[in-house]
Coordinates of C-alpha atoms in Angstrom, one line a residue:
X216 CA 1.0 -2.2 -8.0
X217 CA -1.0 0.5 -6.5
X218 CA 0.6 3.6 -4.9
X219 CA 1.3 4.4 -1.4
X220 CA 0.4 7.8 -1.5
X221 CA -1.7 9.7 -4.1
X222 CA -1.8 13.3 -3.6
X223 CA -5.2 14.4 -6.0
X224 CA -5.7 17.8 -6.7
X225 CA -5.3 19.1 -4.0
X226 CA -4.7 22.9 -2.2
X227 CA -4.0 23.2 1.1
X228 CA -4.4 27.4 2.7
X229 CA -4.1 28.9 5.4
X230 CA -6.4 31.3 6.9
X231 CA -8.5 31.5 10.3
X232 CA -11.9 32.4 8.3
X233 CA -13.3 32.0 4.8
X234 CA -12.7 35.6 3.8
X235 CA -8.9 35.8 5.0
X236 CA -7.3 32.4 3.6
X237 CA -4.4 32.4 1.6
X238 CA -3.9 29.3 -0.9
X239 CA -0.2 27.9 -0.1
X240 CA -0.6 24.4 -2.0
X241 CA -2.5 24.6 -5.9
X242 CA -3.7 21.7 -7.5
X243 CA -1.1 19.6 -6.6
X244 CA -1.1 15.4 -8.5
X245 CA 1.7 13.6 -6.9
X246 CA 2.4 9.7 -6.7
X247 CA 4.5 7.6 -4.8
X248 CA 5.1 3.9 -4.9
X249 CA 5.9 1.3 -2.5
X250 CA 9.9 1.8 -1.7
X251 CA 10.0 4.8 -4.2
X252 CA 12.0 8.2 -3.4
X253 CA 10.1 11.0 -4.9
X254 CA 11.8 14.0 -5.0
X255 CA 10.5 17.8 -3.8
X256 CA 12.5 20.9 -4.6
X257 CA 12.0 24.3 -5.2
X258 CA 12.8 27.9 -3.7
X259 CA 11.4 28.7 -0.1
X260 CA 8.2 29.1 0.3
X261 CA 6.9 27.4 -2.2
X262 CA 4.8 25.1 -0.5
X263 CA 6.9 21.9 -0.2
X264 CA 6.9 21.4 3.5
X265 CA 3.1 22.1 3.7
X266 CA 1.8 20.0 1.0
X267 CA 4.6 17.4 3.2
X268 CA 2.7 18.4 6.1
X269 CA -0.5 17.7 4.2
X270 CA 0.6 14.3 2.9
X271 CA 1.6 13.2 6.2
X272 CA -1.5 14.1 7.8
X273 CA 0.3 17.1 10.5
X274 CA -1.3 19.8 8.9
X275 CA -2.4 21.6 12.1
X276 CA -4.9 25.1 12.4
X277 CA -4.7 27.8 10.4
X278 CA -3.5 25.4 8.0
X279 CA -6.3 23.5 6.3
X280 CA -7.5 21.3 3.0
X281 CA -9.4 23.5 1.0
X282 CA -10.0 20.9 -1.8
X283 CA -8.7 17.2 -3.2
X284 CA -7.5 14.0 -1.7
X285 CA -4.1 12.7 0.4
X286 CA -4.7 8.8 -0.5
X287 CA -2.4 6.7 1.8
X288 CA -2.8 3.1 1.2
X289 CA -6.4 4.0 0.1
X290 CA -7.1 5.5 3.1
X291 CA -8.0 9.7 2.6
X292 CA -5.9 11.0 5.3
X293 CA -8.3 14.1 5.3
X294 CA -11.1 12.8 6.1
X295 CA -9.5 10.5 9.2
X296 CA -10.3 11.3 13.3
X297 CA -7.3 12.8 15.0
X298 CA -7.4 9.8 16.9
X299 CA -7.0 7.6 13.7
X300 CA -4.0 10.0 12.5
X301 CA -2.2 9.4 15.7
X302 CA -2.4 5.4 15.2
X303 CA -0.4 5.7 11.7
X304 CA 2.0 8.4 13.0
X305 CA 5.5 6.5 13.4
X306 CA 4.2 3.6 13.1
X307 CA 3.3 3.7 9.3
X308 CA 3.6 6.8 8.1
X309 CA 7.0 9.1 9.4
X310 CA 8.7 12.1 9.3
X311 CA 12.3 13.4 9.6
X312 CA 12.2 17.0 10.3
X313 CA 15.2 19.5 9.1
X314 CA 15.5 21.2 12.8
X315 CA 16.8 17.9 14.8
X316 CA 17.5 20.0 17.9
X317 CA 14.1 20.8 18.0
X318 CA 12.9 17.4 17.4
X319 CA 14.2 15.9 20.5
X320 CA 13.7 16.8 24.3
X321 CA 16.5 18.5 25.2
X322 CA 16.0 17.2 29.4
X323 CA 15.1 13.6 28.3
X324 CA 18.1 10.8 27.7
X325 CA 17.5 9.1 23.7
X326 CA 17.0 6.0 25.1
X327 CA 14.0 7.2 27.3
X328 CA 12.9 9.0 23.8
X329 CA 12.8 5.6 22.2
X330 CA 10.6 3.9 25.2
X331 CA 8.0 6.8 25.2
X332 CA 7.1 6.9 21.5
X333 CA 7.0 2.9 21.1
X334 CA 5.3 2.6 24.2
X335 CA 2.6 5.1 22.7
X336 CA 1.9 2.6 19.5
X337 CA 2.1 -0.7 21.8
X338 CA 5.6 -1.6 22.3
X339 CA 4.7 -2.1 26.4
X340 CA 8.2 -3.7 27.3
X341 CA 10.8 -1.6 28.4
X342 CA 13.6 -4.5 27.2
X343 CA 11.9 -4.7 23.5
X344 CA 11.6 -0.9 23.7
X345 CA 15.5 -0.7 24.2
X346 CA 16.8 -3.9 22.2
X347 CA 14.4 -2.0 18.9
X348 CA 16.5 1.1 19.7
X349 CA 20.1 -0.7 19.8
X350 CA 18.8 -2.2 16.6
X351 CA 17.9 1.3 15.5
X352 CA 21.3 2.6 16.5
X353 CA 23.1 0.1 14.8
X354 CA 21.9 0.6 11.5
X355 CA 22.2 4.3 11.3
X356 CA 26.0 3.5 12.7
X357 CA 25.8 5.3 16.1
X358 CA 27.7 3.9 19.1
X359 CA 25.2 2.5 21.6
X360 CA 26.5 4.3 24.6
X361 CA 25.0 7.4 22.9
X362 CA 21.6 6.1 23.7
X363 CA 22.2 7.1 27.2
X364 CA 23.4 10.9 25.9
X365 CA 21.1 13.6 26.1
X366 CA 20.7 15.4 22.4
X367 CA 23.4 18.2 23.3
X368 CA 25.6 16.1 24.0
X369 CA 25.8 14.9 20.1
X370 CA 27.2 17.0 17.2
X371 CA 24.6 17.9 14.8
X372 CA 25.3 14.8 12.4
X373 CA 24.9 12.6 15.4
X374 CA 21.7 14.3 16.4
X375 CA 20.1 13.9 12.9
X376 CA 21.2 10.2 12.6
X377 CA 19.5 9.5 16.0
X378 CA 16.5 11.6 14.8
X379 CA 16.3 9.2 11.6
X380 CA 16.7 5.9 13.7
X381 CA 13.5 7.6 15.9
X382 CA 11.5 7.9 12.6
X383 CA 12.2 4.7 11.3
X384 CA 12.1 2.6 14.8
X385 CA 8.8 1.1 14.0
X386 CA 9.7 0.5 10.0
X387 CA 6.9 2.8 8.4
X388 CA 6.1 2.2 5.3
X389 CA 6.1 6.1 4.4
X390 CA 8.6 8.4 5.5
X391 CA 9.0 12.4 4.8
X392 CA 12.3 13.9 4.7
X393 CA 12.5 17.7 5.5
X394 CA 16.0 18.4 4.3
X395 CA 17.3 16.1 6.4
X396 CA 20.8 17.3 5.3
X397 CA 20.3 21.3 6.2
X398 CA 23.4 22.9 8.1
X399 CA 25.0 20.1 7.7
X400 CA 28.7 20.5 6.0
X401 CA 29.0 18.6 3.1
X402 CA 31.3 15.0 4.6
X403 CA 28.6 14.4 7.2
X404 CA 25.8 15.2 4.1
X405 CA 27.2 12.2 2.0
X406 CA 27.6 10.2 4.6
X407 CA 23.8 10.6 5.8
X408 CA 22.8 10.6 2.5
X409 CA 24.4 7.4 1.7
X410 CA 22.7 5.7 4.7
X411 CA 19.2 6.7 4.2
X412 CA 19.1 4.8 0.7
X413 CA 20.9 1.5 2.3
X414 CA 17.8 2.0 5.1
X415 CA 15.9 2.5 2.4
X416 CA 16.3 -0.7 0.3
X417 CA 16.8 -2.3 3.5
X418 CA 13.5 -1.7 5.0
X419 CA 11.8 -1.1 1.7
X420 CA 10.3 2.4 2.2
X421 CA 8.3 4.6 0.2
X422 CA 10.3 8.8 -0.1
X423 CA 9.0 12.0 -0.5
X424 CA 13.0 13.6 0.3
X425 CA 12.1 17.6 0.2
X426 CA 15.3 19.5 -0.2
X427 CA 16.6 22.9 -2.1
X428 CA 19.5 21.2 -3.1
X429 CA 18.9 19.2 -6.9
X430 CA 22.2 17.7 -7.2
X431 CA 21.1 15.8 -4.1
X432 CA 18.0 14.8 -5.9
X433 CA 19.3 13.6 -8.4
X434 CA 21.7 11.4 -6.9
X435 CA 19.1 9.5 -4.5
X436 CA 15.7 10.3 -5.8
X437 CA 13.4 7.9 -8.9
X438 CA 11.6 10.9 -9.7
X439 CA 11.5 14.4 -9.2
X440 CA 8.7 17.0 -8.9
X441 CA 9.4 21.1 -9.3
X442 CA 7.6 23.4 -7.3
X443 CA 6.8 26.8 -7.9
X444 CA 3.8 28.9 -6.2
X445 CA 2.6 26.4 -4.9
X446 CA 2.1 24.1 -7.7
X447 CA 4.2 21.1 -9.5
X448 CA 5.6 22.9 -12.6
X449 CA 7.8 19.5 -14.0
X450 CA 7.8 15.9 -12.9
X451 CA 10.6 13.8 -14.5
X452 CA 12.7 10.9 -13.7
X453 CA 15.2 12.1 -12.1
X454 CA 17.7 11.4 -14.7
X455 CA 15.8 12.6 -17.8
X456 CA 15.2 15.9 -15.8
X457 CA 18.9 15.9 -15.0
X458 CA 19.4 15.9 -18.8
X459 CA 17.1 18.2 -19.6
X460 CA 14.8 20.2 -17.9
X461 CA 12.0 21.0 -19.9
X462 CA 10.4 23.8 -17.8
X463 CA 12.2 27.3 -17.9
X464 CA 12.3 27.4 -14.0
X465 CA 13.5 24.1 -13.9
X466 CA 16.7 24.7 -16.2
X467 CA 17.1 28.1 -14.0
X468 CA 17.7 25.8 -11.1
X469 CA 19.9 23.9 -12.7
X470 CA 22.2 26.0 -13.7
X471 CA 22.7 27.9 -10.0
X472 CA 24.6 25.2 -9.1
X473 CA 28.2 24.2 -10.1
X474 CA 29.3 20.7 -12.0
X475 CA 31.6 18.6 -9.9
X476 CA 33.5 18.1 -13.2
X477 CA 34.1 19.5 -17.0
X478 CA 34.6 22.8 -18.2
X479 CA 34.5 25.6 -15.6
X480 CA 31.2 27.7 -16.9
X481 CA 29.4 30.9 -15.9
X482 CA 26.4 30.6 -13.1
X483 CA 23.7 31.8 -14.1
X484 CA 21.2 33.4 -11.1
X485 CA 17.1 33.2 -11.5
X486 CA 16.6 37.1 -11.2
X487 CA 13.5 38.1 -9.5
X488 CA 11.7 37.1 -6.5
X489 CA 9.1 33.9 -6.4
X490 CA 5.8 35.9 -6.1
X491 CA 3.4 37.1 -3.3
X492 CA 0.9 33.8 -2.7
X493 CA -1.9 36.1 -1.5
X494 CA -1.7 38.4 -4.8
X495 CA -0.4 35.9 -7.8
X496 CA 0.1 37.5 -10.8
X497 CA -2.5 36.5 -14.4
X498 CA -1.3 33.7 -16.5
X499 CA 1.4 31.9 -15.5
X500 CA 3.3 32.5 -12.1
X501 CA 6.4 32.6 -13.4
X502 CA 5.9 34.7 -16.3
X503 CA 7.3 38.0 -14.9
X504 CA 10.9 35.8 -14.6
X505 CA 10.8 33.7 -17.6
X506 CA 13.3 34.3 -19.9
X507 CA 11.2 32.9 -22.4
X508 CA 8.0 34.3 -21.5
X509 CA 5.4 34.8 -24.4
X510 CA 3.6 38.1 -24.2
X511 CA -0.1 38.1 -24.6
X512 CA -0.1 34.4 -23.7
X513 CA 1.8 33.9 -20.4
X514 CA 0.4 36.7 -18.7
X515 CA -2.7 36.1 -19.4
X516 CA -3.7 32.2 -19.7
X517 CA -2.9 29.7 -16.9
X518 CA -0.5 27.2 -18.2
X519 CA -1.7 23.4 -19.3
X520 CA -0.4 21.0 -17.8
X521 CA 1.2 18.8 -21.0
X522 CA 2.5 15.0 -21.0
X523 CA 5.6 15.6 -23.2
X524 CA 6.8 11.6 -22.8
X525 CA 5.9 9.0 -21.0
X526 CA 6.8 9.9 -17.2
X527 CA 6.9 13.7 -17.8
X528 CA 5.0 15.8 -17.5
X529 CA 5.5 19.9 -17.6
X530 CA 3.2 22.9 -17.2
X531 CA 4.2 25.4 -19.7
X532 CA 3.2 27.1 -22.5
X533 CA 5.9 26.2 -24.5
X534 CA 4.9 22.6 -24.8
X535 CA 0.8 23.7 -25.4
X536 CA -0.4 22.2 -28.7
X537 CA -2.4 24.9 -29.4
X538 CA -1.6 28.9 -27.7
X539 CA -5.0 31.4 -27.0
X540 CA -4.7 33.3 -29.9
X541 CA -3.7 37.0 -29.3
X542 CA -2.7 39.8 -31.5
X543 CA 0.8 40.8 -32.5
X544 CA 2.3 44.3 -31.5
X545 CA 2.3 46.8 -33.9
X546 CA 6.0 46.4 -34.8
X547 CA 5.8 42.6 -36.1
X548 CA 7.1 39.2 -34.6
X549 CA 10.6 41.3 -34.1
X550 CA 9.8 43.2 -31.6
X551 CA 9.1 40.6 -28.9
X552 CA 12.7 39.6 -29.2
X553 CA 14.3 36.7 -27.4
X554 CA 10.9 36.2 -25.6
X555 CA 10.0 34.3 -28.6
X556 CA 6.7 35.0 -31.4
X557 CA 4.5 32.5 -29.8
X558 CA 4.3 30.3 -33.5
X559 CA 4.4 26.3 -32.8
X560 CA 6.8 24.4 -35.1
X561 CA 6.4 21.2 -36.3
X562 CA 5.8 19.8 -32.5
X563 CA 9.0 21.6 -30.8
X564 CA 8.5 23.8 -27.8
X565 CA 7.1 27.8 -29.0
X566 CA 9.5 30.2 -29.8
X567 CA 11.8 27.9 -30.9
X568 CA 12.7 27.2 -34.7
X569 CA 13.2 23.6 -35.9
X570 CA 16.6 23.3 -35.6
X571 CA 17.0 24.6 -32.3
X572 CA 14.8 21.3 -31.1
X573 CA 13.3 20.8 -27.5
X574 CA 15.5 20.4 -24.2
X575 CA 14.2 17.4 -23.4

């Protein structure tokens, strides 16, 4: 079956003229199949809600594709009239944005919401208008006479549950969550949570669910895709990457948040900050927080992207069948410590010894 969406290669920058733009979104391959949820997470500003913005076809000035493809159905998004974009807006291709407040008119009753934006894609009558948005209401468990509320009048939960049944009013087949669950407390998370994957298999949609939060991720998403500086560092399933990251940055993540069960264990923070887009460091981006950075190798080289089983894939160094050969320090293989010697063993990840194995 072909995919809905196929992100290729692509970078997405900002900038009002050639000489001043700044690359936000680097090389990014991404996939997503019909009725799929592909997850997106990483630290802020690290590009996820513009290459979402990308994918969707929003991107608006200074934003702009520098390079690659944003295949939806086929169809390059890129390369489509405004006009065009507008057509498949809602009506194939939908987005649920993390500020709901902001989302809808603060002057203008829901019901009247619904009218407007199915009127704009053909829905002309005002009865099938409102019967779609009962429907709509229904499904996402809000009372009807809320329809007739205007968006203050609803508690934040009840705000983003009408903003979803907005999005999903004309059954895209494509639908963007922007952390959908953001200042949210954690009941009303679950609950919203738990009803976006009955829609899901109910309506059959494809997923791209962006979120910091990877226990979340893990609990609704197929597959899930790491971002750092702008580029996918790990793609898993999301249980395999649950089990073991593979990428450093990754298994950082994962251990900033607590278990829900077990032994009680020590968090361990990702010092450092992510870096400065405009000025990115040699080599690897993360290199100057990796705890298992390899001196003379991920500073310097740009990290290949490796397959390391079949639905994973990781950029890293550590998983590299061959490293850019570079000369030791003067003090032997000792003295770079627990940042490993950079020696491959017998197919496990560098710097690690044979019995020590890969974290996959």
């Amino acid at each position: 079956m072909p995919p809905l969406l196929e992100v290729r290669d692509l970078y997405i920058g900002y900038g009002w003229d050639e000489r001043n733009v700044t690359t936000i979104v680097r090389g990014v391959n991404l996939t997503v199949a019909p009725g799929e949820v592909v997850g997106l997470a990483g630290e802020s500003g690290c590009g996820k809600t513009t290459l979402a913005f990308a994918a969707a076809g929003l991107l608006e000035p200074p934003g702009r594709a520098l390079a690659g493809q944003v295949l939806f159905e086929g169809t390059n998004l890129l390369e489509l009239p405004p006009e065009q974009l507008r057509a498949l807006h809602l009506a194939r291709i939908s987005m649920v944005f993390q500020a709901s407040m902001n989302v809808l008119n603060p002057v203008t009753r829901i019901r009247e919401q619904f009218k407007d934006a199915m009127k704009a894609h053909g829905v002309g009558s005002a009865d099938e208008a409102s019967a779609r948005a009962k429907e709509m209401f229904a499904r996402v468990k809000l009372p009807e006479r809320f329809l007739d509320a205007y968006p203050h009048q609803l508690s934040g939960g009840m705000r983003q549950r009408a903003v979803i049944a907005l999005a999903l009013c004309l059954e895209p087949k494509l639908v963007f969550l922007d952390e959908p669950t953001t200042a949210l407390d954690v009941v009303v998370q679950r609950s919203i949570i738990q009803m976006l994957n009955d829609l899901r298999h109910d309506l059959g949609f494809g997923v791209v669910f962006i979120t910091h939060d990877l226990s979340l991720l893990v609990e609704i998403a197929d597959r899930i895709a790491i971002m750092y500086a702008g580029a996918i560092v790990e793609e898993a399933p999301a249980q395999l990457l649950y089990q073991g990251p593979e990428h450093p940055y990754t298994a950082a993540l994962m251990s900033a948040f607590p278990p829900v069960g077990g032994k009680r264990k020590r968090l361990e923070g990702l010092a450092g900050q992510p870096p400065d887009l405009r000025r990115l460091p040699p080599g690897c981006a993360f290199a100057p927080r990796c705890t298992r950075f390899i001196q003379g190798t991920c500073d310097t080289v740009a990290p290949p992207e490796v397959r390391t089983t079949e639905g994973r894939r990781v950029s890293c160094h550590l998983y590299a069948e061959t490293v850019p050969s570079r000369p030791l320090p003067e003090a032997g293989p000792e003295a770079l410590g627990s940042r490993g010697n950079g020696a491959r063993v017998a197919g496990q990840p560098i710097g690690l010894s044979p019995g020590e194995g890969a974290t996959n």
